[in-house]
Short mmCIF file of N, CA and C and ligand atoms in Angstrom, two decimals:
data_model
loop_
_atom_site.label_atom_id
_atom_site.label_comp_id
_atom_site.label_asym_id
_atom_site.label_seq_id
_atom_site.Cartn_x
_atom_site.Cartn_y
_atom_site.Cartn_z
N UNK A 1 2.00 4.66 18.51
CA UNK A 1 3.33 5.15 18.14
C UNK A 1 3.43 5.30 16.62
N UNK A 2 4.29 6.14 16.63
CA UNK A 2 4.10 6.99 14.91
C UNK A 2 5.34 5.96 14.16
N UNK A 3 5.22 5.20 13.03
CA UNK A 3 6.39 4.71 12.66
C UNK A 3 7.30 5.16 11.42
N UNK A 4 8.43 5.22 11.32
CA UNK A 4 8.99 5.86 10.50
C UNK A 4 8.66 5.02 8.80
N UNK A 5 8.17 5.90 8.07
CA UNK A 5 8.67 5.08 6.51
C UNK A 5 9.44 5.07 5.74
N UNK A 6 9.44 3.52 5.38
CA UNK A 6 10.19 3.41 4.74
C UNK A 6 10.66 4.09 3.14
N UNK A 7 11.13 5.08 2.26
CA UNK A 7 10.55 5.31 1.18
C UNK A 7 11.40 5.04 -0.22
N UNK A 8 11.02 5.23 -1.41
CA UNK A 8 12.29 4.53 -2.85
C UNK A 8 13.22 5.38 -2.26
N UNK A 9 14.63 4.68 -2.90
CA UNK A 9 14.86 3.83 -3.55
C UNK A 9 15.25 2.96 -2.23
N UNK A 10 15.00 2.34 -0.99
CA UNK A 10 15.53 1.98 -0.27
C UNK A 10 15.04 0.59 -0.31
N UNK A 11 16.48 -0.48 -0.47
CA UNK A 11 16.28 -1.88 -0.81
C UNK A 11 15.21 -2.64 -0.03
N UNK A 12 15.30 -1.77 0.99
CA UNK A 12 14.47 -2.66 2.01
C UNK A 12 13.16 -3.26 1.43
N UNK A 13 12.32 -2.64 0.99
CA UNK A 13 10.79 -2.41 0.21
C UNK A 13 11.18 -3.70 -0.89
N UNK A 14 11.76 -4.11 -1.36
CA UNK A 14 12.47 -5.36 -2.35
C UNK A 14 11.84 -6.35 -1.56
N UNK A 15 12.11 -6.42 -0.43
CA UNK A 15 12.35 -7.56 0.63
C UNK A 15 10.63 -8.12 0.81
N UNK A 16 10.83 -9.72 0.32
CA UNK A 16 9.23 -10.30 0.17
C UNK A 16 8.92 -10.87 1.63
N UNK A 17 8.03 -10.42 1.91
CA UNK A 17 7.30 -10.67 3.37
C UNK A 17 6.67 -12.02 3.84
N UNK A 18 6.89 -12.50 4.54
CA UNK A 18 6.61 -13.99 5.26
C UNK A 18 5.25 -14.10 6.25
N UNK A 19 4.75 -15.19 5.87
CA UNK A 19 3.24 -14.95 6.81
C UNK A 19 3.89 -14.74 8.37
N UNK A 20 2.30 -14.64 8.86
CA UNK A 20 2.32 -13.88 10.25
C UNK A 20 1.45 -15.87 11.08
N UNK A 21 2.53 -16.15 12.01
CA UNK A 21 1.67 -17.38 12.30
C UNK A 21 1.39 -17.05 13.79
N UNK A 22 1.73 -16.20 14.74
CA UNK A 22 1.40 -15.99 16.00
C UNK A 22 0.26 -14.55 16.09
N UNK A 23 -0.72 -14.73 16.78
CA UNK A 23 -1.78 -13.56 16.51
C UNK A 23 -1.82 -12.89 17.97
N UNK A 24 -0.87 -12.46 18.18
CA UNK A 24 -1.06 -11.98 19.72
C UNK A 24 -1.02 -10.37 19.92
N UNK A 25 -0.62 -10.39 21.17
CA UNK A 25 -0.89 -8.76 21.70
C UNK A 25 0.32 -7.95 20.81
N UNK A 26 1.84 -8.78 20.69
CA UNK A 26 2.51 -7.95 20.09
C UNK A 26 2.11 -7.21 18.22
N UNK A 27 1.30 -7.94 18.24
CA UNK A 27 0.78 -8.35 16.21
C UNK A 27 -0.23 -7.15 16.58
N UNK A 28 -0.98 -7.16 17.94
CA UNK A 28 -1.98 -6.04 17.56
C UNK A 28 -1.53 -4.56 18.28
N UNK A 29 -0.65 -4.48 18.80
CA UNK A 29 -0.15 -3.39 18.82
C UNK A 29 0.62 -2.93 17.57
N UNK A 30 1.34 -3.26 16.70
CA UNK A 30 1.78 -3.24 15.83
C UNK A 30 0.73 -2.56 14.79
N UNK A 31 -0.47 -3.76 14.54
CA UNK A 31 -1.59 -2.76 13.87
C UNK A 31 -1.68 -1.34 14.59
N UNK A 32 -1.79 -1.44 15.59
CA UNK A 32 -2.07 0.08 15.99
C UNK A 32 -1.63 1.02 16.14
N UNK A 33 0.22 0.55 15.50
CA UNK A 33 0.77 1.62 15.70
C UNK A 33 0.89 2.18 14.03
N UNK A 34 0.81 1.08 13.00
CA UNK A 34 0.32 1.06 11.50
C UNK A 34 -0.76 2.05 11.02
N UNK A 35 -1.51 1.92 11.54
CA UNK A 35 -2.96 2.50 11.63
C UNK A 35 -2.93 3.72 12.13
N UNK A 36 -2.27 4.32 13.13
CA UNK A 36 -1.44 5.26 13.90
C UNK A 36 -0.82 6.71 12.42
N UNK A 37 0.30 5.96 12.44
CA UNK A 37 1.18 5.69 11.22
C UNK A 37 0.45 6.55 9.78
N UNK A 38 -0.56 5.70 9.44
CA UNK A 38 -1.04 5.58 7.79
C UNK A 38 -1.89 6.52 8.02
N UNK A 39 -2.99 7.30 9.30
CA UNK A 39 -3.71 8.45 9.17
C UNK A 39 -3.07 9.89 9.44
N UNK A 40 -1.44 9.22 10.33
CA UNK A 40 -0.53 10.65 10.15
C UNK A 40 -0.19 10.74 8.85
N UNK A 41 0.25 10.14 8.44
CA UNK A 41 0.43 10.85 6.58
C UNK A 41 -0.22 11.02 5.60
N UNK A 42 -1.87 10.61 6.33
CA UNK A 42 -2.67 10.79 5.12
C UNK A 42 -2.58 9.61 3.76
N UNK A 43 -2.58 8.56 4.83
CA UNK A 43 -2.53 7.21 3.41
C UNK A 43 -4.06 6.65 3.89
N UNK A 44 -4.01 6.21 2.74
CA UNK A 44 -5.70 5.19 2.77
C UNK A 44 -4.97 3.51 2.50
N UNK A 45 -3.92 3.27 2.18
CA UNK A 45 -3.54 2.30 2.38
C UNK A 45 -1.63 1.98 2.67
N UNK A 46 -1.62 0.92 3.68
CA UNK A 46 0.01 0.61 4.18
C UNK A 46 0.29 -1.00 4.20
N UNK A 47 1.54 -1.17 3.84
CA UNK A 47 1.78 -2.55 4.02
C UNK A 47 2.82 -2.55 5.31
N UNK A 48 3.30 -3.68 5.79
CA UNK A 48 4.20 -3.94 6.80
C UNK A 48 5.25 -3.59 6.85
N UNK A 49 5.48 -3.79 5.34
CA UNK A 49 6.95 -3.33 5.03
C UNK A 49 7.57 -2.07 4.87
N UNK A 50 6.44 -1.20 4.61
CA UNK A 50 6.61 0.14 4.39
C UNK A 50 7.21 0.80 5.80
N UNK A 51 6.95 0.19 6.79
CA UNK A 51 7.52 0.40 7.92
C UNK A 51 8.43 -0.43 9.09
N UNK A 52 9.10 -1.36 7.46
CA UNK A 52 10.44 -1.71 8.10
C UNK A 52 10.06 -3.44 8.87
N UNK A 53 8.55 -3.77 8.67
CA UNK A 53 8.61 -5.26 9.10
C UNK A 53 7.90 -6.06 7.74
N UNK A 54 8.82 -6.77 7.71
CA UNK A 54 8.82 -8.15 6.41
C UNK A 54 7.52 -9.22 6.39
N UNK A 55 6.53 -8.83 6.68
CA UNK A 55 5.36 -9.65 7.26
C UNK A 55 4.19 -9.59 6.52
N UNK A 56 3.38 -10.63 6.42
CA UNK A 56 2.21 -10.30 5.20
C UNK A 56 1.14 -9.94 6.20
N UNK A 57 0.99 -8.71 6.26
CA UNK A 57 0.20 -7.28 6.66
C UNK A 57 0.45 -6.42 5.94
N UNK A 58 -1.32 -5.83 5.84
CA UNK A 58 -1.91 -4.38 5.13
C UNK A 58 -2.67 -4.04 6.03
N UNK A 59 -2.92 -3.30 5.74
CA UNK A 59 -4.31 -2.23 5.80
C UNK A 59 -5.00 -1.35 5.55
N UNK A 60 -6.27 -1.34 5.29
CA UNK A 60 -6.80 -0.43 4.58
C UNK A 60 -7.82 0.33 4.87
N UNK A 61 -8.03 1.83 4.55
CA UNK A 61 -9.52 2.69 5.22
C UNK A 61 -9.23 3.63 4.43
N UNK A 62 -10.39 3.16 3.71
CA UNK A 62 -10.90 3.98 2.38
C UNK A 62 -11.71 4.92 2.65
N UNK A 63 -11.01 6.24 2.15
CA UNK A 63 -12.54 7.62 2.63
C UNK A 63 -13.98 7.26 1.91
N UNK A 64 -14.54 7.94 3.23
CA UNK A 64 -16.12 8.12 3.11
C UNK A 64 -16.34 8.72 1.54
N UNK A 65 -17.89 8.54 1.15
CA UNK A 65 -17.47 8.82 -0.45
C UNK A 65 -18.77 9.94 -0.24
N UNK A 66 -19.03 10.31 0.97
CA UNK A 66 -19.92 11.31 1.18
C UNK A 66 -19.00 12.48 0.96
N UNK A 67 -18.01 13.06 2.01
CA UNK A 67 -17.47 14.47 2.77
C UNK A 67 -16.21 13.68 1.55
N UNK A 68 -15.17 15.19 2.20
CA UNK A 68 -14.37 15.00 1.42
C UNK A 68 -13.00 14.83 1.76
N UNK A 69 -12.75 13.50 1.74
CA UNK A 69 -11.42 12.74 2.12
C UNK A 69 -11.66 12.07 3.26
N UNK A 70 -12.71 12.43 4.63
CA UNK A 70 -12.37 11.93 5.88
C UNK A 70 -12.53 10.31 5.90
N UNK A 71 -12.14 9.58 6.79
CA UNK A 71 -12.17 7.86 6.93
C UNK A 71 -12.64 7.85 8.44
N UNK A 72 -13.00 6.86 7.83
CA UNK A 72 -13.97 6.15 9.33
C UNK A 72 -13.30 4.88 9.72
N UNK A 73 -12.60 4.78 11.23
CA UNK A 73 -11.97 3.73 11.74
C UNK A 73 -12.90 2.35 11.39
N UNK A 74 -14.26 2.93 11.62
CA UNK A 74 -15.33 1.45 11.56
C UNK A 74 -15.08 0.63 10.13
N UNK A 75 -14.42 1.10 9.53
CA UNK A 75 -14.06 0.80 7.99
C UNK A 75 -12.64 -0.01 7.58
N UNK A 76 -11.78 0.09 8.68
CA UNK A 76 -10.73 -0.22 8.69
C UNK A 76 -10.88 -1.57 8.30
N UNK A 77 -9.45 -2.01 7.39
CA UNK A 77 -9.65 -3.70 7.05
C UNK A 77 -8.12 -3.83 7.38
N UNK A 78 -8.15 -4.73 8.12
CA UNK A 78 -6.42 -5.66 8.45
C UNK A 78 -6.65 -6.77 8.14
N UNK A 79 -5.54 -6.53 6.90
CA UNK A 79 -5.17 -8.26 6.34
C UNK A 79 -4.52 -9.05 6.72
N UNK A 80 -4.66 -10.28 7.20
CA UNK A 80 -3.02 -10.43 6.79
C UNK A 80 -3.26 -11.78 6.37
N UNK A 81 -2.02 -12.49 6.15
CA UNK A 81 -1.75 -13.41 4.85
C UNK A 81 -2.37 -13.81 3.89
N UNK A 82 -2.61 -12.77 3.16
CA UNK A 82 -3.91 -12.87 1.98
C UNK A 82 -3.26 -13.17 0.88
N UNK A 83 -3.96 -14.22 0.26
CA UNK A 83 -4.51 -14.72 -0.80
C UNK A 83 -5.19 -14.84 -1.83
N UNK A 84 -5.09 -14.25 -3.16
CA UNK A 84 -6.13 -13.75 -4.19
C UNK A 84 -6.63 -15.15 -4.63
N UNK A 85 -7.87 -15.21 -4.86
CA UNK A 85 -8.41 -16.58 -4.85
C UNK A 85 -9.00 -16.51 -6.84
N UNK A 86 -9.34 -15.24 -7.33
CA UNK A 86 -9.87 -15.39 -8.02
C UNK A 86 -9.63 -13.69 -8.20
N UNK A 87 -9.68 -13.58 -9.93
CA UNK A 87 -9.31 -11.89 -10.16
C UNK A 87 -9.86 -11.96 -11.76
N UNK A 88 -10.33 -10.74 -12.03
CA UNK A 88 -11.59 -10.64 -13.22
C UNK A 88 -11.30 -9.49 -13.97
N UNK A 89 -11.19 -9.08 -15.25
CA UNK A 89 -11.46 -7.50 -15.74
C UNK A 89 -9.99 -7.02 -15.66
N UNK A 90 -9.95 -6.32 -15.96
CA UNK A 90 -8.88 -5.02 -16.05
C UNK A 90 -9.55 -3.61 -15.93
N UNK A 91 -8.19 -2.57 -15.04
CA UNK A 91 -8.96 -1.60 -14.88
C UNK A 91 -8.00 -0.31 -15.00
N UNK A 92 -7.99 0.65 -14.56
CA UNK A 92 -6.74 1.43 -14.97
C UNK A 92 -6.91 2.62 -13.52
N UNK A 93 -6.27 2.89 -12.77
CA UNK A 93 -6.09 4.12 -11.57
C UNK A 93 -4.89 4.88 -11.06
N UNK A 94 -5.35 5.76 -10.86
CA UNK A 94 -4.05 6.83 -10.97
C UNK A 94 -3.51 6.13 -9.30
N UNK A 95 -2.15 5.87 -9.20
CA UNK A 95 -2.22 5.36 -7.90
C UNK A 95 -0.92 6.17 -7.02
N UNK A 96 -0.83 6.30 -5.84
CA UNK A 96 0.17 7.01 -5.15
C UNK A 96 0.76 5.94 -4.05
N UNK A 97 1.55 6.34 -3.68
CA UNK A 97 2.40 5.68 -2.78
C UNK A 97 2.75 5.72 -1.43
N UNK A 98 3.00 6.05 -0.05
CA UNK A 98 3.55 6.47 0.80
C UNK A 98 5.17 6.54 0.94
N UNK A 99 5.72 5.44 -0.14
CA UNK A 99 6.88 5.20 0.03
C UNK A 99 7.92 5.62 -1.16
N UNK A 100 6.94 6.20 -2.11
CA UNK A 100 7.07 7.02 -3.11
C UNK A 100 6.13 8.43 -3.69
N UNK A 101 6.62 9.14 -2.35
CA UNK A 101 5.71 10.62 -2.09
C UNK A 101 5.91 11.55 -3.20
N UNK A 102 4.80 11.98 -3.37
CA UNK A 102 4.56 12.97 -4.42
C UNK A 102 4.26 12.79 -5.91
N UNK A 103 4.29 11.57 -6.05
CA UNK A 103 4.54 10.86 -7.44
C UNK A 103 2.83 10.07 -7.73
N UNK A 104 2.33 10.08 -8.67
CA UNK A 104 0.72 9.65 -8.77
C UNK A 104 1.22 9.30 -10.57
N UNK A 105 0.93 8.42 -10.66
CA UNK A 105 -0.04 7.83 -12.44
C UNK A 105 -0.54 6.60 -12.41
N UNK A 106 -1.15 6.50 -13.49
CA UNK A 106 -1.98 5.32 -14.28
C UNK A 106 -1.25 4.12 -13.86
N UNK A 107 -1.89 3.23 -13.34
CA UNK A 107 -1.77 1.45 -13.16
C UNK A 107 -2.33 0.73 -13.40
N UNK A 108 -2.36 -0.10 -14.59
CA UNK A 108 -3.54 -1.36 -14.79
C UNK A 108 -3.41 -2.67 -13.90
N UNK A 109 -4.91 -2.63 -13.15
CA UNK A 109 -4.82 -3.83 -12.35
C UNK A 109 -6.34 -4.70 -12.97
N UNK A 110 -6.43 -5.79 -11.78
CA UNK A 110 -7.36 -6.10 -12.06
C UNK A 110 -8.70 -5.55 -11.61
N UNK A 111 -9.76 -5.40 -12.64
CA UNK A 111 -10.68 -4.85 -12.10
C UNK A 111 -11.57 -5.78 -10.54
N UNK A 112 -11.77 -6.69 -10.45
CA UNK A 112 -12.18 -7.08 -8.91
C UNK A 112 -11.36 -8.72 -9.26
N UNK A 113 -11.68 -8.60 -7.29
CA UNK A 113 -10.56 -10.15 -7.04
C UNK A 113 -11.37 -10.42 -5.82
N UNK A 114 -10.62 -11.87 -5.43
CA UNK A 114 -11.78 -11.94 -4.32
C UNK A 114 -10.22 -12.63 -3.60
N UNK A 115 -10.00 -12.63 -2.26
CA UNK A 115 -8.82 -12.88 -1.60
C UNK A 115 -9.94 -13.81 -0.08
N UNK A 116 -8.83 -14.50 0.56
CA UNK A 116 -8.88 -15.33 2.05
C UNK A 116 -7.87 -14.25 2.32
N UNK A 117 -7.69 -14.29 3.95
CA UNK A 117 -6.77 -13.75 4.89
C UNK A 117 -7.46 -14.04 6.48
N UNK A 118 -6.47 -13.68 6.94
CA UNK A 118 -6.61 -13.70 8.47
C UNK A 118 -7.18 -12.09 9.25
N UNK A 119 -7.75 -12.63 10.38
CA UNK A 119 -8.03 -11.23 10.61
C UNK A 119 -6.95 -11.19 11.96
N UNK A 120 -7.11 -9.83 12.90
CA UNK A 120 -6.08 -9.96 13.75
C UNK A 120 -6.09 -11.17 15.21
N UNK A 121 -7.19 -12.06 14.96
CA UNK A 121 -7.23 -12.99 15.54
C UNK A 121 -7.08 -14.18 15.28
N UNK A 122 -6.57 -14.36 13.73
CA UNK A 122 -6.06 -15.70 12.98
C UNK A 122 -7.76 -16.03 12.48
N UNK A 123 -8.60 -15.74 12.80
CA UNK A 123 -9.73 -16.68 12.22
C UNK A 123 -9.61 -16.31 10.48
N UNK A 124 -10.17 -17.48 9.64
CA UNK A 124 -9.98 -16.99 8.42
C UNK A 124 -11.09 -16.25 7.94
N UNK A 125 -10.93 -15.22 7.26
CA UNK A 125 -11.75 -14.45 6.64
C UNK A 125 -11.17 -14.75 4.77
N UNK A 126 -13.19 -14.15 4.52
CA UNK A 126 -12.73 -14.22 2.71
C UNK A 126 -13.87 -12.65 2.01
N UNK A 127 -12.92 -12.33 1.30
CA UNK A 127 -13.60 -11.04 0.75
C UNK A 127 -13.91 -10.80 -0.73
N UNK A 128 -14.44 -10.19 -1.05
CA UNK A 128 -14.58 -9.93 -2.91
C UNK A 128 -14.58 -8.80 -2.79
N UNK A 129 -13.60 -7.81 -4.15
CA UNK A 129 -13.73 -6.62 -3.80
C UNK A 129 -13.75 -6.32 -5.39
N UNK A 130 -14.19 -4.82 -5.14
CA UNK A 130 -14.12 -4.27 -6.43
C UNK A 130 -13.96 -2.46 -6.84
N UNK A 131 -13.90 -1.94 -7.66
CA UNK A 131 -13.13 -0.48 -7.44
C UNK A 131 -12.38 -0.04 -6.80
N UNK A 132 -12.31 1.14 -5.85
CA UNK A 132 -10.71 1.55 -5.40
C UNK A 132 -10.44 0.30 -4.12
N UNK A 133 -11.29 -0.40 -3.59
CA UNK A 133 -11.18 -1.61 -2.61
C UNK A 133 -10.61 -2.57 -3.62
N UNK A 134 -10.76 -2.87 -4.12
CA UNK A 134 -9.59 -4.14 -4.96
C UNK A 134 -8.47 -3.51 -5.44
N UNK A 135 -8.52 -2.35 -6.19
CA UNK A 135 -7.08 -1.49 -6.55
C UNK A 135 -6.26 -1.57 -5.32
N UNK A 136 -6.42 -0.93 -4.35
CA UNK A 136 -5.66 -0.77 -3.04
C UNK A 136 -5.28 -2.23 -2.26
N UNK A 137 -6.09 -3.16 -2.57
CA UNK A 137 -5.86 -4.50 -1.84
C UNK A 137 -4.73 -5.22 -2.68
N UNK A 138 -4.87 -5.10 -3.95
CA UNK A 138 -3.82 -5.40 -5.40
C UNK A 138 -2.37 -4.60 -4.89
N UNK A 139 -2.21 -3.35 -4.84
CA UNK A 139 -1.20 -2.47 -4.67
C UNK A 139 -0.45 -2.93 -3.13
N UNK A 140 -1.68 -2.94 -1.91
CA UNK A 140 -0.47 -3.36 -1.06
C UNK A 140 -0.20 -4.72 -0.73
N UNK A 141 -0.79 -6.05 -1.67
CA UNK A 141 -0.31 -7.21 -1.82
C UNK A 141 0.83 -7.30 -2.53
N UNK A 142 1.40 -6.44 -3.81
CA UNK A 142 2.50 -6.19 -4.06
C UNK A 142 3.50 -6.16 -3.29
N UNK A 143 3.04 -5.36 -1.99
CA UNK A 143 4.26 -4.59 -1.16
C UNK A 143 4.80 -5.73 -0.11
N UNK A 144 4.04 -7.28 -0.31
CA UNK A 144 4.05 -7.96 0.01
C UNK A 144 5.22 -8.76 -0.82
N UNK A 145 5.06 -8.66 -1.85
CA UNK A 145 5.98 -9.36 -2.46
C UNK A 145 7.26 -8.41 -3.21
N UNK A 146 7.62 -7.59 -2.55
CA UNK A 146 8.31 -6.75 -2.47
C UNK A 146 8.37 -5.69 -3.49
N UNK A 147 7.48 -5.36 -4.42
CA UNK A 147 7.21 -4.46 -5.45
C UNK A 147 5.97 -3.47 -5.34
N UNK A 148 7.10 -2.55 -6.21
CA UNK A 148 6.24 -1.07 -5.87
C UNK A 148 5.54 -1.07 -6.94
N UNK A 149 4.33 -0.09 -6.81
CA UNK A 149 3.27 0.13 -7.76
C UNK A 149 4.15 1.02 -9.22
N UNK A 150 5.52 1.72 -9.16
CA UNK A 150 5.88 1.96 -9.99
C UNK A 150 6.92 1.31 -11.25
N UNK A 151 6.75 -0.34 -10.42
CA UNK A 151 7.40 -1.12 -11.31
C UNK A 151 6.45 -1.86 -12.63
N UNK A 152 5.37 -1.22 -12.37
CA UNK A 152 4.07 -1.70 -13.05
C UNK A 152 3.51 -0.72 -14.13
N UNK A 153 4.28 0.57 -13.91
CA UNK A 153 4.29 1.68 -15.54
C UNK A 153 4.71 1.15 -16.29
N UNK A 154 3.92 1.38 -17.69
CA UNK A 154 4.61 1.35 -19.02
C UNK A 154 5.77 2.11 -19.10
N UNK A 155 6.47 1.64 -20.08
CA UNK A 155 7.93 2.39 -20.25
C UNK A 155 8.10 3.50 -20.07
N UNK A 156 6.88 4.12 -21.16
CA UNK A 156 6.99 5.60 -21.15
C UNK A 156 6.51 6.61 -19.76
N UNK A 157 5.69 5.99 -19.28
CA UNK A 157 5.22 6.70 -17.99
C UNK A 157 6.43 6.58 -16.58
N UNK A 158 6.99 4.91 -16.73
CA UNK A 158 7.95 4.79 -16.14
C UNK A 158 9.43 6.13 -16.00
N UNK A 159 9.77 5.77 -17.51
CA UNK A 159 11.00 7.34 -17.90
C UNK A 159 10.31 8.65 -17.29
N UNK A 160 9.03 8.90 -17.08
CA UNK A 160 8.62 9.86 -16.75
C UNK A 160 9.08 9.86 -14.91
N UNK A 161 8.61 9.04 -15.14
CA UNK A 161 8.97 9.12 -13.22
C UNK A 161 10.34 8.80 -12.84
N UNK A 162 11.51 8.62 -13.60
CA UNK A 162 12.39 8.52 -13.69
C UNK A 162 13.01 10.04 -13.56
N UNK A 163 12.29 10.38 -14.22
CA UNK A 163 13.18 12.09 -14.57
C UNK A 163 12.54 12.77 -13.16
N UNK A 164 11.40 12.70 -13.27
CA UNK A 164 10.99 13.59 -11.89
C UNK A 164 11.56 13.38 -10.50
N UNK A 165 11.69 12.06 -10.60
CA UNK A 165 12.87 11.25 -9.36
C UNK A 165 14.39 12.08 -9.58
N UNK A 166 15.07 12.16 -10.38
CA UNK A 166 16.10 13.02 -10.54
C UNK A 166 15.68 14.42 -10.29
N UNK A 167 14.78 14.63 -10.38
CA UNK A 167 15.06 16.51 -10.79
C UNK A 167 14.45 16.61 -9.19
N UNK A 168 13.71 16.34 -8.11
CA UNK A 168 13.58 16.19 -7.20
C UNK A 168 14.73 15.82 -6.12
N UNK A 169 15.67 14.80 -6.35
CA UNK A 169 17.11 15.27 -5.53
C UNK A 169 17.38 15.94 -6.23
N UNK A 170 17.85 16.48 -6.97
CA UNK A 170 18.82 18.06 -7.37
C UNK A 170 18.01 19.13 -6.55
N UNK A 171 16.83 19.05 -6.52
CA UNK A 171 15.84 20.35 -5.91
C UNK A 171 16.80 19.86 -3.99
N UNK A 172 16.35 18.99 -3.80
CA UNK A 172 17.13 18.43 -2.41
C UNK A 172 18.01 19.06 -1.67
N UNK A 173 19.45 18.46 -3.00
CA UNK A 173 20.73 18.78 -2.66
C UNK A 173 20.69 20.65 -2.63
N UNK A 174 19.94 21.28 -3.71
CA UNK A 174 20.51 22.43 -3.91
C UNK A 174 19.80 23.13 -2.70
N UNK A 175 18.83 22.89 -1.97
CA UNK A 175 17.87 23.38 -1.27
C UNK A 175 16.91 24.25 -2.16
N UNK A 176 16.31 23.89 -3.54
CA UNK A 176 15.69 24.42 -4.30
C UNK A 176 15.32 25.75 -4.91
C1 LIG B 201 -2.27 2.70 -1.91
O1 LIG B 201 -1.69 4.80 -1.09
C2 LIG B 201 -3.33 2.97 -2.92
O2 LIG B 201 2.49 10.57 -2.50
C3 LIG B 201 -2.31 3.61 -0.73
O3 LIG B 201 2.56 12.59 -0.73
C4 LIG B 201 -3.02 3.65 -4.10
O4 LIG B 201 -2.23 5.77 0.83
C5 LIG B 201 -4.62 2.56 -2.73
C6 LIG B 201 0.09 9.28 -0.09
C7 LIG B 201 -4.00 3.89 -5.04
C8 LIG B 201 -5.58 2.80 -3.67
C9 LIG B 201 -5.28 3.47 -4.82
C10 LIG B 201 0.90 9.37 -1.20
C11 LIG B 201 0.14 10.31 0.84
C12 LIG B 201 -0.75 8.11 0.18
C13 LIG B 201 1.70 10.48 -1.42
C14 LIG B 201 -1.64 5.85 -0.22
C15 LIG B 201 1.74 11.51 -0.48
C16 LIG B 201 0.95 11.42 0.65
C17 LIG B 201 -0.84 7.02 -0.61
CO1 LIG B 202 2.25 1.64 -1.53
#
């Protein structure tokens, strides 16, 4: 099932997400309807919240770096209640949103981190990641704690996306 997203400015996305302590059939349908969800719109990464549940769940499936853009399910990573254990470097990536469409710039994160989480069967898992796999694991742990990747622009890039956010409803309202 396809789920609706959530997208700015809607308070909801504010709202910090609570672990997941039951691992059952309802938790993995849910992934699957997430997963569902994040390859209809063409995301490589989603948090829980983006679709309206408050829960520490992501997921992620990063394109093949052969062809161009496609993802491979065998690749898929579901987090959930993750934990950055350790984070190294600084790095800088143009990053996009699902819940703030159309909009892409520069974000300094950390360049690699290494996180624990659960997989969809509660056993614990632990990962180290690094390039667009730690960027994307950074971005939708945010969405975990209820912040968007655009609260993390510098001022000036921020005002930028400020204005384009305005001039985008006026295009809206006027029917462009
Ligand atoms: C998060 O982002 C991320 O504006 C996942 O019109 C960001 O999947 C991971 C998307 C940066 C790694 C690096 C955005 C799709 C998808 C849009 C996404 C849009 C259509 C964003
Ligand atoms: Co996002």
């Amino acid at each position: 099932m396809i789920l609706p997203i959530v997208t700015y400015p809607d308070k909801r996305l504010k709202v910090v997400s609570t672990p997941v302590s039951e691992f059952n059939a309802e938790l993995h349908t849910f992934l699957d309807d997430m997963y569902e969800t994040m390859i209809q719109t063409n995301g490589i990464g989603l948090a829980a919240i983006q679709v309206d549940r408050a829960i520490d769940v992501l997921i992620i499936n990063l394109p093949n770096d052969d062809e161009e853009g496609t993802q491979d399910k065998a690749n898929l990573l579901e987090i959930i209640n993750p934990t950055i254990t350790y984070s190294e470097g600084t790095t800088v990536y143009q990053e996009g949103c699902l819940s703030v469409p159309k909009f892409y710039e520069d974000v300094e994160r950390f360049e690699k981190i290494g996180i624990t989480y659960h997989d969809r069967h509660g056993n614990e898992c632990s990962l180290d990641a690094e390039e667009l796999l730690s960027i994307a694991i950074q971005h939708e742990i945010d969405h975990l704690d209820g912040k968007l990747f655009i609260e993390r622009l510098s001022y000036g890039r921020r005002k930028k996306f400020e204005k384009e956010y305005k001039r985008m409803q006026k295009e809206k309202k006027t029917g462009k």
